[in-house]
Structures are given as structure tokens and as C-alpha cells.
Amino acid sequence: MDLESKVKKMGLGHEQGFGAPCLKCKDKCEGFELHFWRKICRNCKCGQEEHDVLTSNEEDRKVGKLFEDTKYTTLIAKLKNDGIPMYKRNVMILTNPVPAKKNISINTVTFEWAPPVQNQTLARQYMQMLPKEKQPVAGSEGAQYRKKQLAKQLPAHDQDPSKCHELSPNEVKQMEQFVKKYKSEALGVGDVKLPGEVETRDTDKNNLNNGDRGTSAAVGAMEGKSPDQKASQYSCYRCKLNMKEGDPAVYAERAGYDKLWHPACFVCCTCSELLVDMIYFWKNGNLYCGRHYCDSEKPRCAGCDELIFSNEYTQAEGQNWHLKHFCCFDCDCVLAGEIYVMVNDKPVCKPCYVKNHAAICQGCHNAIDPEVQRVTYNNFNWHATQECFLCSCCSKCLIGQKFMPVEGMVFCSVECKKKMMS
């Protein structure tokens, strides 16, 4: 690829969602503008998932690529014009007659995703068992939640080297091998079924070798049980509570069909978020979302959010960083060997800290250098010097003395307080 093509490609990636409003910062953000390598907005520092970016096509491509070369190719379709695999989301449209004054009107509800099952009643039951605020009804809080979790749980840069920043050929090769491995060993999509149905099917399979006599006997045995007996047979792998008779359950093939979950319990063991579109990763008896499965396998750079495939990286403040990405969160200058201050778990260089984040001294009204001593009371700060930490009335130095604070002022005595407040 020549330089012009690379620049064009990079430009297109950075134009996606340009100017989209931030749902978190509202009017404080001028609109989405992607940082060169951080995966955040340059204006408000929030992630793309916090902005109202129309990305359904992009998300469908991302999930389509995830399912490529797996057993889940039935969930994707390749476009004729470019051969790129696209995720075939199962969209469910429900129509309910609503009585009106003169006639009956039709109320339509569209779910932007629903379990890919033939029985729509089962899919509807599944949806009703999810918390209302997480049901992906078009235009609702639930649809926004699904979109945000797609971005968070399944980052494109966890599976596609072309979405990463300046990987070496060796790193690209390692990443491709890593992705191939997790696709074959961990990736799965949940199945929604009635518990009794699964047991009956398993019994049917077992009896194929013994003729047909056992099948009807097994079904008969199930039918002969009371609803209470049937329900108490199955308990959720996560919450351990019994399944209710007639309620659908979620199964994970990689976990084995002896385990099942309530729809609302099919969550990542690390972040406890609902596994988006029931896409899971199974490891050591636990369900993970894509992000936290990858975190359990590889270090992740706290700067660019990408997995680290290089042998050389740095650890600071309990986090991992590419050597080139241990930078000031405000100005992007490299911090190796420099003084920095952590602000909201992000490293900031000393000049940026003094300019943008430093506490202001109530005495001299200047920023307080992070390396000098200060006095803090409630949300008020002073330089711990004879020039700044003084009685607001008589200017007596209060360092090492008792003082009386009143709304940003400090006094050495009741008399000084009375004089100032009168």
C-alpha cells in the first residue's frame, strides 16, 4: 500500500462519527473527534461508545469478522461487492393490537437484536426476562446499552490487526495466531432453549443406537413429572436458583449442556454486564465477554487500549503500557524519566497538571505545585508557607497552630472570626 493510500485509509477511520454529540458530556463536548491512537474523543476524552455515532453497519462488520472461520458462519453473510462478512442480526418485530376509541390500532415494537431461534414465543419470553433497561428496543435506553456493550465487550482492535496502531510484522503474526486460538478454543454464542427440551433431545441422541423404544419412554417420564418436580430439576449456574417451569434458559455449548443460565444471569464473570448478543468466551469454568477474556490472556495498554504483543512494555501505577504510549493524558508528551501526577487513573505531566488540574491556593490564588507541601481542609487548599496559610483577619501564620475554618477562610481565634464576620 503506498503512502497516499495509507493516509486515505487513516483519514476515513478518523472521520467516522466525526462531530457526533457526547451522550455523557452533552454540550461540554464540541463533537466527536477521534484521537490519533487513544480510541477516545480528543475534545472530551470519552470513548466513541459514549457518543451518538451511527455505527450499526460498522458493528455488523466487526461481529461478522469475529464469526468468520468459526462454526458460527450461519450468523454471517458475505457481501457480493467486497466479500466482507456481515453479521446477520436477528431483528424481531412484534405487533400488538391496541384498542382505540373507534377502531383497533397496531402498536409495533422492534428489537434491534433477538435470539436466533425459530420459535418467536421463546424469543419474546427471553426478552421479557431481561431487565427493561437492557431490552434492545429500537430508540430506547436498552438499544443504547446494547450498542455501548458491543463497543466495550468486543473491541475491533482485539481481533483485527488493521485496527491497531503501528504493529510490527511480528506483532501482527502473533495477534493473528492469538485470534485464531480463541476462535477455536473459547468463542461461543449462547443457545436459548426450554430446559426439558434439551434433556429430551439429549435422551433422543442417546437412544438412536438402541432403537426408538427408549425415546417415547424418556419423553413419557418427563411428562409424568409434576411442574414443581420439573422446575426444581434445573438450577442456574450463576445464581444457583431454580428455573421456573416454562421459562427459557441460555446454554453455552463450550460449557456443556449440563449447565444453564437465566437470561439475565448470562453475564461476564469480570464486569457482570449482560453478554452482548449472547457472545461469550469460556475459560476455566467461567463466562467472559471478549474484552475481559483477552485481558485474562494478554496485558492491555492503558494508553491505546490495545493488547500488547511486544516483549518490551512498561508497568506503572498498576497498569501496563506500550513504551511509546506511556504519555501525558493531556498533551501526549512521553513520560519516561519525567515527573508525572495521576489524575483519575491517568498520568499527566507536571506542566499540564499545574495548568489544568492543580489545586488553587486560597492565600495567593496561584496553582499549587504537586511537589510542594500544602494544607487541605474540605475542598480548600493553601501553600504550607508563612506567606499563604494565615489568619484571614490578623494575618498570623497558622502552620502548626489550631485554626477555625469558615467558607474558605481560616481564623486564629474566636475574636478574629467575630471581627471578620461582623
PDB file of C-alpha atoms in Angstrom, residues 89-364:
ATOM      1  CA  ARG A  89     -28.558  -9.874  13.311  1.00  0.00           C
ATOM      2  CA  ASN A  90     -31.906 -11.430  14.101  1.00  0.00           C
ATOM      3  CA  VAL A  91     -34.239  -8.416  14.308  1.00  0.00           C
ATOM      4  CA  MET A  92     -37.614  -9.150  15.921  1.00  0.00           C
ATOM      5  CA  ILE A  93     -40.714  -7.054  15.176  1.00  0.00           C
ATOM      6  CA  LEU A  94     -43.730  -7.568  17.416  1.00  0.00           C
ATOM      7  CA  THR A  95     -47.149  -6.191  16.572  1.00  0.00           C
ATOM      8  CA  ASN A  96     -49.769  -5.786  19.270  1.00  0.00           C
ATOM      9  CA  PRO A  97     -53.370  -4.701  18.618  1.00  0.00           C
ATOM     10  CA  VAL A  98     -54.172  -1.699  20.833  1.00  0.00           C
ATOM     11  CA  PRO A  99     -57.859  -0.806  21.401  1.00  0.00           C
ATOM     12  CA  ALA A 100     -58.611   2.785  20.346  1.00  0.00           C
ATOM     13  CA  LYS A 101     -61.829   4.817  20.648  1.00  0.00           C
ATOM     14  CA  LYS A 102     -63.247   3.954  17.226  1.00  0.00           C
ATOM     15  CA  ASN A 103     -61.125   1.081  15.952  1.00  0.00           C
ATOM     16  CA  ILE A 104     -58.079  -1.042  16.763  1.00  0.00           C
ATOM     17  CA  SER A 105     -54.623   0.402  16.038  1.00  0.00           C
ATOM     18  CA  ILE A 106     -51.450  -1.647  15.745  1.00  0.00           C
ATOM     19  CA  ASN A 107     -48.556  -0.983  18.123  1.00  0.00           C
ATOM     20  CA  THR A 108     -45.210  -2.141  16.667  1.00  0.00           C
ATOM     21  CA  VAL A 109     -42.134  -2.861  18.781  1.00  0.00           C
ATOM     22  CA  THR A 110     -38.790  -3.540  17.056  1.00  0.00           C
ATOM     23  CA  PHE A 111     -35.980  -5.337  18.883  1.00  0.00           C
ATOM     24  CA  GLU A 112     -32.638  -4.486  17.242  1.00  0.00           C
ATOM     25  CA  TRP A 113     -31.418  -7.950  18.223  1.00  0.00           C
ATOM     26  CA  ALA A 114     -33.190 -11.101  19.377  1.00  0.00           C
ATOM     27  CA  PRO A 115     -32.046 -14.701  19.946  1.00  0.00           C
ATOM     28  CA  PRO A 116     -31.805 -16.515  16.580  1.00  0.00           C
ATOM     29  CA  VAL A 117     -34.464 -19.118  17.402  1.00  0.00           C
ATOM     30  CA  GLN A 118     -37.311 -20.269  15.141  1.00  0.00           C
ATOM     31  CA  ASN A 119     -39.869 -20.075  17.936  1.00  0.00           C
ATOM     32  CA  GLN A 120     -40.711 -16.358  18.301  1.00  0.00           C
ATOM     33  CA  THR A 121     -42.638 -17.027  21.523  1.00  0.00           C
ATOM     34  CA  LEU A 122     -39.384 -18.305  23.058  1.00  0.00           C
ATOM     35  CA  ALA A 123     -37.534 -15.197  21.850  1.00  0.00           C
ATOM     36  CA  ARG A 124     -40.262 -12.984  23.301  1.00  0.00           C
ATOM     37  CA  GLN A 125     -40.074 -14.806  26.651  1.00  0.00           C
ATOM     38  CA  TYR A 126     -36.295 -14.397  26.663  1.00  0.00           C
ATOM     39  CA  MET A 127     -36.623 -10.642  26.139  1.00  0.00           C
ATOM     40  CA  GLN A 128     -39.190 -10.291  28.923  1.00  0.00           C
ATOM     41  CA  MET A 129     -36.754 -11.943  31.354  1.00  0.00           C
ATOM     42  CA  LEU A 130     -34.120  -9.253  30.740  1.00  0.00           C
ATOM     43  CA  PRO A 131     -34.182  -6.028  32.790  1.00  0.00           C
ATOM     44  CA  LYS A 132     -36.359  -3.461  30.993  1.00  0.00           C
ATOM     45  CA  GLU A 133     -33.450  -1.038  30.619  1.00  0.00           C
ATOM     46  CA  LYS A 134     -31.408  -3.712  28.801  1.00  0.00           C
ATOM     47  CA  GLN A 135     -34.032  -4.847  26.275  1.00  0.00           C
ATOM     48  CA  PRO A 136     -32.735  -3.626  22.871  1.00  0.00           C
ATOM     49  CA  VAL A 137     -35.953  -1.972  21.674  1.00  0.00           C
ATOM     50  CA  ALA A 138     -35.175   0.446  18.825  1.00  0.00           C
ATOM     51  CA  GLY A 139     -34.770   4.015  20.067  1.00  0.00           C
ATOM     52  CA  SER A 140     -34.727   3.010  23.740  1.00  0.00           C
ATOM     53  CA  GLU A 141     -32.219   3.058  26.598  1.00  0.00           C
ATOM     54  CA  GLY A 142     -31.816  -0.701  26.039  1.00  0.00           C
ATOM     55  CA  ALA A 143     -30.772  -0.210  22.395  1.00  0.00           C
ATOM     56  CA  GLN A 144     -28.190   2.347  23.517  1.00  0.00           C
ATOM     57  CA  TYR A 145     -26.961  -0.109  26.178  1.00  0.00           C
ATOM     58  CA  ARG A 146     -26.513  -2.870  23.559  1.00  0.00           C
ATOM     59  CA  LYS A 147     -24.602  -0.526  21.260  1.00  0.00           C
ATOM     60  CA  LYS A 148     -22.307   0.564  24.097  1.00  0.00           C
ATOM     61  CA  GLN A 149     -21.626  -3.033  25.181  1.00  0.00           C
ATOM     62  CA  LEU A 150     -20.836  -4.086  21.591  1.00  0.00           C
ATOM     63  CA  ALA A 151     -18.119  -1.429  21.566  1.00  0.00           C
ATOM     64  CA  LYS A 152     -16.822  -2.240  25.053  1.00  0.00           C
ATOM     65  CA  GLN A 153     -17.035  -6.050  25.100  1.00  0.00           C
ATOM     66  CA  LEU A 154     -15.879  -6.704  21.531  1.00  0.00           C
ATOM     67  CA  PRO A 155     -13.286  -4.067  20.578  1.00  0.00           C
ATOM     68  CA  ALA A 156     -12.365  -4.282  16.899  1.00  0.00           C
ATOM     69  CA  HIS A 157      -8.704  -3.845  17.907  1.00  0.00           C
ATOM     70  CA  ASP A 158      -8.841  -7.130  19.856  1.00  0.00           C
ATOM     71  CA  GLN A 159      -9.345  -9.147  16.663  1.00  0.00           C
ATOM     72  CA  ASP A 160      -8.244  -7.073  13.672  1.00  0.00           C
ATOM     73  CA  PRO A 161      -4.563  -6.004  13.356  1.00  0.00           C
ATOM     74  CA  SER A 162      -5.550  -3.318  10.833  1.00  0.00           C
ATOM     75  CA  LYS A 163      -7.467  -1.529  13.629  1.00  0.00           C
ATOM     76  CA  CYS A 164      -4.306  -1.345  15.763  1.00  0.00           C
ATOM     77  CA  HIS A 165      -1.672   1.396  15.851  1.00  0.00           C
ATOM     78  CA  GLU A 166       1.641   0.620  14.151  1.00  0.00           C
ATOM     79  CA  LEU A 167       2.088  -3.098  14.874  1.00  0.00           C
ATOM     80  CA  SER A 168       5.342  -4.670  13.690  1.00  0.00           C
ATOM     81  CA  PRO A 169       5.090  -7.646  11.267  1.00  0.00           C
ATOM     82  CA  ASN A 170       5.950  -9.958  14.178  1.00  0.00           C
ATOM     83  CA  GLU A 171       3.208  -8.444  16.368  1.00  0.00           C
ATOM     84  CA  VAL A 172       0.679  -8.841  13.541  1.00  0.00           C
ATOM     85  CA  LYS A 173       1.619 -12.519  13.225  1.00  0.00           C
ATOM     86  CA  GLN A 174       1.312 -13.078  16.996  1.00  0.00           C
ATOM     87  CA  MET A 175      -2.071 -11.352  17.056  1.00  0.00           C
ATOM     88  CA  GLU A 176      -3.404 -13.435  14.164  1.00  0.00           C
ATOM     89  CA  GLN A 177      -2.352 -16.624  15.966  1.00  0.00           C
ATOM     90  CA  PHE A 178      -3.955 -15.379  19.214  1.00  0.00           C
ATOM     91  CA  VAL A 179      -7.269 -14.619  17.457  1.00  0.00           C
ATOM     92  CA  LYS A 180      -7.250 -17.986  15.672  1.00  0.00           C
ATOM     93  CA  LYS A 181      -6.663 -19.725  19.014  1.00  0.00           C
ATOM     94  CA  TYR A 182      -9.506 -18.025  20.879  1.00  0.00           C
ATOM     95  CA  LYS A 183     -11.888 -18.595  17.987  1.00  0.00           C
ATOM     96  CA  SER A 184     -11.203 -22.335  18.130  1.00  0.00           C
ATOM     97  CA  GLU A 185     -10.959 -22.709  21.924  1.00  0.00           C
ATOM     98  CA  ALA A 186     -13.126 -20.113  23.660  1.00  0.00           C
ATOM     99  CA  LEU A 187     -15.575 -18.213  21.446  1.00  0.00           C
ATOM    100  CA  GLY A 188     -19.231 -19.211  21.536  1.00  0.00           C
ATOM    101  CA  VAL A 189     -22.806 -17.980  21.122  1.00  0.00           C
ATOM    102  CA  GLY A 190     -25.481 -18.854  23.662  1.00  0.00           C
ATOM    103  CA  ASP A 191     -28.480 -21.067  22.782  1.00  0.00           C
ATOM    104  CA  VAL A 192     -31.950 -20.229  24.102  1.00  0.00           C
ATOM    105  CA  LYS A 193     -33.963 -23.376  24.841  1.00  0.00           C
ATOM    106  CA  LEU A 194     -36.510 -24.803  27.241  1.00  0.00           C
ATOM    107  CA  PRO A 195     -34.637 -26.992  29.766  1.00  0.00           C
ATOM    108  CA  GLY A 196     -36.903 -30.021  29.299  1.00  0.00           C
ATOM    109  CA  GLU A 197     -36.441 -29.762  25.546  1.00  0.00           C
ATOM    110  CA  VAL A 198     -32.654 -30.066  25.863  1.00  0.00           C
ATOM    111  CA  GLU A 199     -32.909 -33.134  28.126  1.00  0.00           C
ATOM    112  CA  THR A 200     -35.363 -34.766  25.722  1.00  0.00           C
ATOM    113  CA  ARG A 201     -33.088 -34.097  22.752  1.00  0.00           C
ATOM    114  CA  ASP A 202     -30.048 -35.456  24.611  1.00  0.00           C
ATOM    115  CA  THR A 203     -32.049 -38.574  25.507  1.00  0.00           C
ATOM    116  CA  ASP A 204     -33.130 -38.924  21.874  1.00  0.00           C
ATOM    117  CA  LYS A 205     -29.488 -38.834  20.763  1.00  0.00           C
ATOM    118  CA  ASN A 206     -28.522 -41.441  23.339  1.00  0.00           C
ATOM    119  CA  ASN A 207     -31.315 -43.740  22.222  1.00  0.00           C
ATOM    120  CA  LEU A 208     -30.594 -43.559  18.492  1.00  0.00           C
ATOM    121  CA  ASN A 209     -28.292 -46.532  18.863  1.00  0.00           C
ATOM    122  CA  ASN A 210     -30.858 -48.507  20.897  1.00  0.00           C
ATOM    123  CA  GLY A 211     -33.832 -48.243  18.549  1.00  0.00           C
ATOM    124  CA  ASP A 212     -36.837 -45.948  19.012  1.00  0.00           C
ATOM    125  CA  ARG A 213     -38.378 -47.607  22.077  1.00  0.00           C
ATOM    126  CA  GLY A 214     -36.422 -45.545  24.627  1.00  0.00           C
ATOM    127  CA  THR A 215     -37.347 -42.146  23.114  1.00  0.00           C
ATOM    128  CA  SER A 216     -41.055 -42.270  23.884  1.00  0.00           C
ATOM    129  CA  ALA A 217     -40.307 -43.734  27.319  1.00  0.00           C
ATOM    130  CA  ALA A 218     -37.954 -40.798  28.108  1.00  0.00           C
ATOM    131  CA  VAL A 219     -40.492 -38.218  26.946  1.00  0.00           C
ATOM    132  CA  GLY A 220     -43.178 -40.010  28.896  1.00  0.00           C
ATOM    133  CA  ALA A 221     -41.033 -39.938  32.005  1.00  0.00           C
ATOM    134  CA  MET A 222     -40.646 -36.170  31.670  1.00  0.00           C
ATOM    135  CA  GLU A 223     -44.366 -35.642  31.069  1.00  0.00           C
ATOM    136  CA  GLY A 224     -45.216 -37.758  34.104  1.00  0.00           C
ATOM    137  CA  LYS A 225     -43.426 -35.332  36.460  1.00  0.00           C
ATOM    138  CA  SER A 226     -45.307 -32.520  38.167  1.00  0.00           C
ATOM    139  CA  PRO A 227     -44.388 -28.908  37.214  1.00  0.00           C
ATOM    140  CA  ASP A 228     -42.661 -28.435  40.593  1.00  0.00           C
ATOM    141  CA  GLN A 229     -40.532 -31.531  40.042  1.00  0.00           C
ATOM    142  CA  LYS A 230     -39.595 -30.390  36.533  1.00  0.00           C
ATOM    143  CA  ALA A 231     -38.687 -26.859  37.644  1.00  0.00           C
ATOM    144  CA  SER A 232     -36.599 -27.956  40.601  1.00  0.00           C
ATOM    145  CA  GLN A 233     -34.536 -30.224  38.338  1.00  0.00           C
ATOM    146  CA  TYR A 234     -32.704 -27.243  36.812  1.00  0.00           C
ATOM    147  CA  SER A 235     -30.791 -24.502  38.593  1.00  0.00           C
ATOM    148  CA  CYS A 236     -28.941 -21.501  37.150  1.00  0.00           C
ATOM    149  CA  TYR A 237     -25.147 -21.957  37.014  1.00  0.00           C
ATOM    150  CA  ARG A 238     -24.626 -18.365  38.222  1.00  0.00           C
ATOM    151  CA  CYS A 239     -27.285 -17.562  40.854  1.00  0.00           C
ATOM    152  CA  LYS A 240     -27.978 -21.229  41.806  1.00  0.00           C
ATOM    153  CA  LEU A 241     -31.746 -20.530  41.952  1.00  0.00           C
ATOM    154  CA  ASN A 242     -34.150 -22.987  40.347  1.00  0.00           C
ATOM    155  CA  MET A 243     -35.547 -22.346  36.891  1.00  0.00           C
ATOM    156  CA  LYS A 244     -39.296 -21.705  36.710  1.00  0.00           C
ATOM    157  CA  GLU A 245     -41.447 -24.111  34.736  1.00  0.00           C
ATOM    158  CA  GLY A 246     -41.868 -22.911  31.128  1.00  0.00           C
ATOM    159  CA  ASP A 247     -39.105 -20.280  31.283  1.00  0.00           C
ATOM    160  CA  PRO A 248     -36.370 -20.390  28.626  1.00  0.00           C
ATOM    161  CA  ALA A 249     -32.747 -20.843  29.668  1.00  0.00           C
ATOM    162  CA  VAL A 250     -29.460 -19.930  27.974  1.00  0.00           C
ATOM    163  CA  TYR A 251     -26.974 -22.715  27.255  1.00  0.00           C
ATOM    164  CA  ALA A 252     -23.303 -22.377  26.296  1.00  0.00           C
ATOM    165  CA  GLU A 253     -22.079 -25.272  24.173  1.00  0.00           C
ATOM    166  CA  ARG A 254     -18.460 -24.880  25.322  1.00  0.00           C
ATOM    167  CA  ALA A 255     -19.611 -25.177  28.940  1.00  0.00           C
ATOM    168  CA  GLY A 256     -21.614 -28.316  28.231  1.00  0.00           C
ATOM    169  CA  TYR A 257     -25.379 -28.776  28.183  1.00  0.00           C
ATOM    170  CA  ASP A 258     -25.424 -29.782  31.847  1.00  0.00           C
ATOM    171  CA  LYS A 259     -25.109 -26.054  32.662  1.00  0.00           C
ATOM    172  CA  LEU A 260     -27.726 -23.382  32.049  1.00  0.00           C
ATOM    173  CA  TRP A 261     -28.366 -19.735  32.930  1.00  0.00           C
ATOM    174  CA  HIS A 262     -31.316 -17.399  33.446  1.00  0.00           C
ATOM    175  CA  PRO A 263     -31.265 -14.913  30.526  1.00  0.00           C
ATOM    176  CA  ALA A 264     -30.376 -12.057  32.949  1.00  0.00           C
ATOM    177  CA  CYS A 265     -27.616 -14.194  34.542  1.00  0.00           C
ATOM    178  CA  PHE A 266     -25.751 -14.826  31.276  1.00  0.00           C
ATOM    179  CA  VAL A 267     -23.099 -12.226  32.133  1.00  0.00           C
ATOM    180  CA  CYS A 268     -19.326 -11.730  32.097  1.00  0.00           C
ATOM    181  CA  CYS A 269     -17.677 -13.002  35.297  1.00  0.00           C
ATOM    182  CA  THR A 270     -15.446  -9.901  35.417  1.00  0.00           C
ATOM    183  CA  CYS A 271     -17.660  -6.894  34.567  1.00  0.00           C
ATOM    184  CA  SER A 272     -21.038  -8.567  35.312  1.00  0.00           C
ATOM    185  CA  GLU A 273     -22.527  -6.981  32.181  1.00  0.00           C
ATOM    186  CA  LEU A 274     -25.041  -8.892  30.077  1.00  0.00           C
ATOM    187  CA  LEU A 275     -23.086 -10.713  27.348  1.00  0.00           C
ATOM    188  CA  VAL A 276     -24.000  -8.721  24.257  1.00  0.00           C
ATOM    189  CA  ASP A 277     -25.965 -10.808  21.704  1.00  0.00           C
ATOM    190  CA  MET A 278     -25.075 -13.820  23.927  1.00  0.00           C
ATOM    191  CA  ILE A 279     -21.500 -13.795  22.528  1.00  0.00           C
ATOM    192  CA  TYR A 280     -19.296 -15.392  25.177  1.00  0.00           C
ATOM    193  CA  PHE A 281     -15.774 -16.701  25.781  1.00  0.00           C
ATOM    194  CA  TRP A 282     -15.447 -19.775  28.034  1.00  0.00           C
ATOM    195  CA  LYS A 283     -12.389 -20.308  30.199  1.00  0.00           C
ATOM    196  CA  ASN A 284     -11.773 -22.310  33.385  1.00  0.00           C
ATOM    197  CA  GLY A 285     -15.458 -22.713  34.199  1.00  0.00           C
ATOM    198  CA  ASN A 286     -16.293 -19.029  33.657  1.00  0.00           C
ATOM    199  CA  LEU A 287     -18.089 -16.917  31.071  1.00  0.00           C
ATOM    200  CA  TYR A 288     -16.207 -13.847  29.851  1.00  0.00           C
ATOM    201  CA  CYS A 289     -17.003 -11.022  27.466  1.00  0.00           C
ATOM    202  CA  GLY A 290     -14.426 -10.610  24.681  1.00  0.00           C
ATOM    203  CA  ARG A 291     -12.572  -7.762  26.370  1.00  0.00           C
ATOM    204  CA  HIS A 292     -12.103  -9.485  29.714  1.00  0.00           C
ATOM    205  CA  TYR A 293     -11.223 -12.852  28.166  1.00  0.00           C
ATOM    206  CA  CYS A 294      -8.421 -11.118  26.240  1.00  0.00           C
ATOM    207  CA  ASP A 295      -7.361  -9.282  29.422  1.00  0.00           C
ATOM    208  CA  SER A 296      -7.024 -12.664  31.151  1.00  0.00           C
ATOM    209  CA  GLU A 297      -4.658 -13.812  28.394  1.00  0.00           C
ATOM    210  CA  LYS A 298      -2.603 -10.733  27.456  1.00  0.00           C
ATOM    211  CA  PRO A 299      -1.568  -7.402  29.031  1.00  0.00           C
ATOM    212  CA  ARG A 300      -3.554  -4.424  27.708  1.00  0.00           C
ATOM    213  CA  CYS A 301      -2.051  -0.978  27.164  1.00  0.00           C
ATOM    214  CA  ALA A 302      -3.750   1.610  29.384  1.00  0.00           C
ATOM    215  CA  GLY A 303      -2.854   4.263  26.805  1.00  0.00           C
ATOM    216  CA  CYS A 304      -4.203   2.915  23.499  1.00  0.00           C
ATOM    217  CA  ASP A 305      -6.466   0.144  24.912  1.00  0.00           C
ATOM    218  CA  GLU A 306      -4.817  -2.432  22.611  1.00  0.00           C
ATOM    219  CA  LEU A 307      -3.448  -5.806  23.670  1.00  0.00           C
ATOM    220  CA  ILE A 308       0.334  -5.883  23.989  1.00  0.00           C
ATOM    221  CA  PHE A 309       2.122  -8.417  21.784  1.00  0.00           C
ATOM    222  CA  SER A 310       5.605  -6.952  22.260  1.00  0.00           C
ATOM    223  CA  ASN A 311       8.014  -8.421  24.814  1.00  0.00           C
ATOM    224  CA  GLU A 312       9.030  -4.918  25.824  1.00  0.00           C
ATOM    225  CA  TYR A 313       6.468  -2.855  27.697  1.00  0.00           C
ATOM    226  CA  THR A 314       6.346  -0.906  30.919  1.00  0.00           C
ATOM    227  CA  GLN A 315       4.289  -1.256  34.092  1.00  0.00           C
ATOM    228  CA  ALA A 316       3.355   1.817  36.099  1.00  0.00           C
ATOM    229  CA  GLU A 317       0.612   2.610  38.603  1.00  0.00           C
ATOM    230  CA  GLY A 318      -0.631  -0.995  38.475  1.00  0.00           C
ATOM    231  CA  GLN A 319      -1.244  -0.812  34.704  1.00  0.00           C
ATOM    232  CA  ASN A 320       0.550  -1.934  31.531  1.00  0.00           C
ATOM    233  CA  TRP A 321       1.718   0.394  28.762  1.00  0.00           C
ATOM    234  CA  HIS A 322       3.402   0.189  25.366  1.00  0.00           C
ATOM    235  CA  LEU A 323       6.713   2.001  25.822  1.00  0.00           C
ATOM    236  CA  LYS A 324       5.675   4.685  23.313  1.00  0.00           C
ATOM    237  CA  HIS A 325       2.232   5.111  24.923  1.00  0.00           C
ATOM    238  CA  PHE A 326       3.233   5.963  28.483  1.00  0.00           C
ATOM    239  CA  CYS A 327       2.361   9.576  27.751  1.00  0.00           C
ATOM    240  CA  CYS A 328       0.685  12.574  29.349  1.00  0.00           C
ATOM    241  CA  PHE A 329      -3.079  12.181  29.020  1.00  0.00           C
ATOM    242  CA  ASP A 330      -3.418  15.905  28.252  1.00  0.00           C
ATOM    243  CA  CYS A 331      -0.589  16.738  25.826  1.00  0.00           C
ATOM    244  CA  ASP A 332       0.722  13.273  24.752  1.00  0.00           C
ATOM    245  CA  CYS A 333       4.355  14.012  25.684  1.00  0.00           C
ATOM    246  CA  VAL A 334       6.337  10.853  26.593  1.00  0.00           C
ATOM    247  CA  LEU A 335       6.688  10.482  30.370  1.00  0.00           C
ATOM    248  CA  ALA A 336       9.679   8.128  30.600  1.00  0.00           C
ATOM    249  CA  GLY A 337      12.038   9.665  33.182  1.00  0.00           C
ATOM    250  CA  GLU A 338       9.694  12.646  33.736  1.00  0.00           C
ATOM    251  CA  ILE A 339       7.725  13.758  36.807  1.00  0.00           C
ATOM    252  CA  TYR A 340       4.019  12.995  36.420  1.00  0.00           C
ATOM    253  CA  VAL A 341       0.868  13.080  38.551  1.00  0.00           C
ATOM    254  CA  MET A 342      -2.029  10.591  38.338  1.00  0.00           C
ATOM    255  CA  VAL A 343      -5.376  12.287  37.681  1.00  0.00           C
ATOM    256  CA  ASN A 344      -8.394   9.941  37.567  1.00  0.00           C
ATOM    257  CA  ASP A 345      -6.008   6.986  36.988  1.00  0.00           C
ATOM    258  CA  LYS A 346      -4.390   8.796  34.029  1.00  0.00           C
ATOM    259  CA  PRO A 347      -0.790  10.079  34.070  1.00  0.00           C
ATOM    260  CA  VAL A 348      -0.381  13.819  33.486  1.00  0.00           C
ATOM    261  CA  CYS A 349       2.953  15.652  33.067  1.00  0.00           C
ATOM    262  CA  LYS A 350       3.845  18.303  35.643  1.00  0.00           C
ATOM    263  CA  PRO A 351       3.287  21.358  33.358  1.00  0.00           C
ATOM    264  CA  CYS A 352      -0.181  20.077  32.311  1.00  0.00           C
ATOM    265  CA  TYR A 353      -1.038  19.250  35.915  1.00  0.00           C
ATOM    266  CA  VAL A 354      -0.185  22.779  37.093  1.00  0.00           C
ATOM    267  CA  LYS A 355      -2.073  24.300  34.141  1.00  0.00           C
ATOM    268  CA  ASN A 356      -5.196  22.114  34.123  1.00  0.00           C
ATOM    269  CA  HIS A 357      -5.601  20.199  37.374  1.00  0.00           C
ATOM    270  CA  ALA A 358      -3.655  21.760  40.245  1.00  0.00           C
ATOM    271  CA  ALA A 359      -5.418  22.943  43.384  1.00  0.00           C
ATOM    272  CA  ILE A 360      -5.560  26.730  43.779  1.00  0.00           C
ATOM    273  CA  CYS A 361      -4.163  28.296  46.941  1.00  0.00           C
ATOM    274  CA  GLN A 362      -6.759  30.275  48.938  1.00  0.00           C
ATOM    275  CA  GLY A 363      -3.960  32.584  50.101  1.00  0.00           C
ATOM    276  CA  CYS A 364      -2.127  33.676  46.928  1.00  0.00           C
TER     277      CYS A 364
END
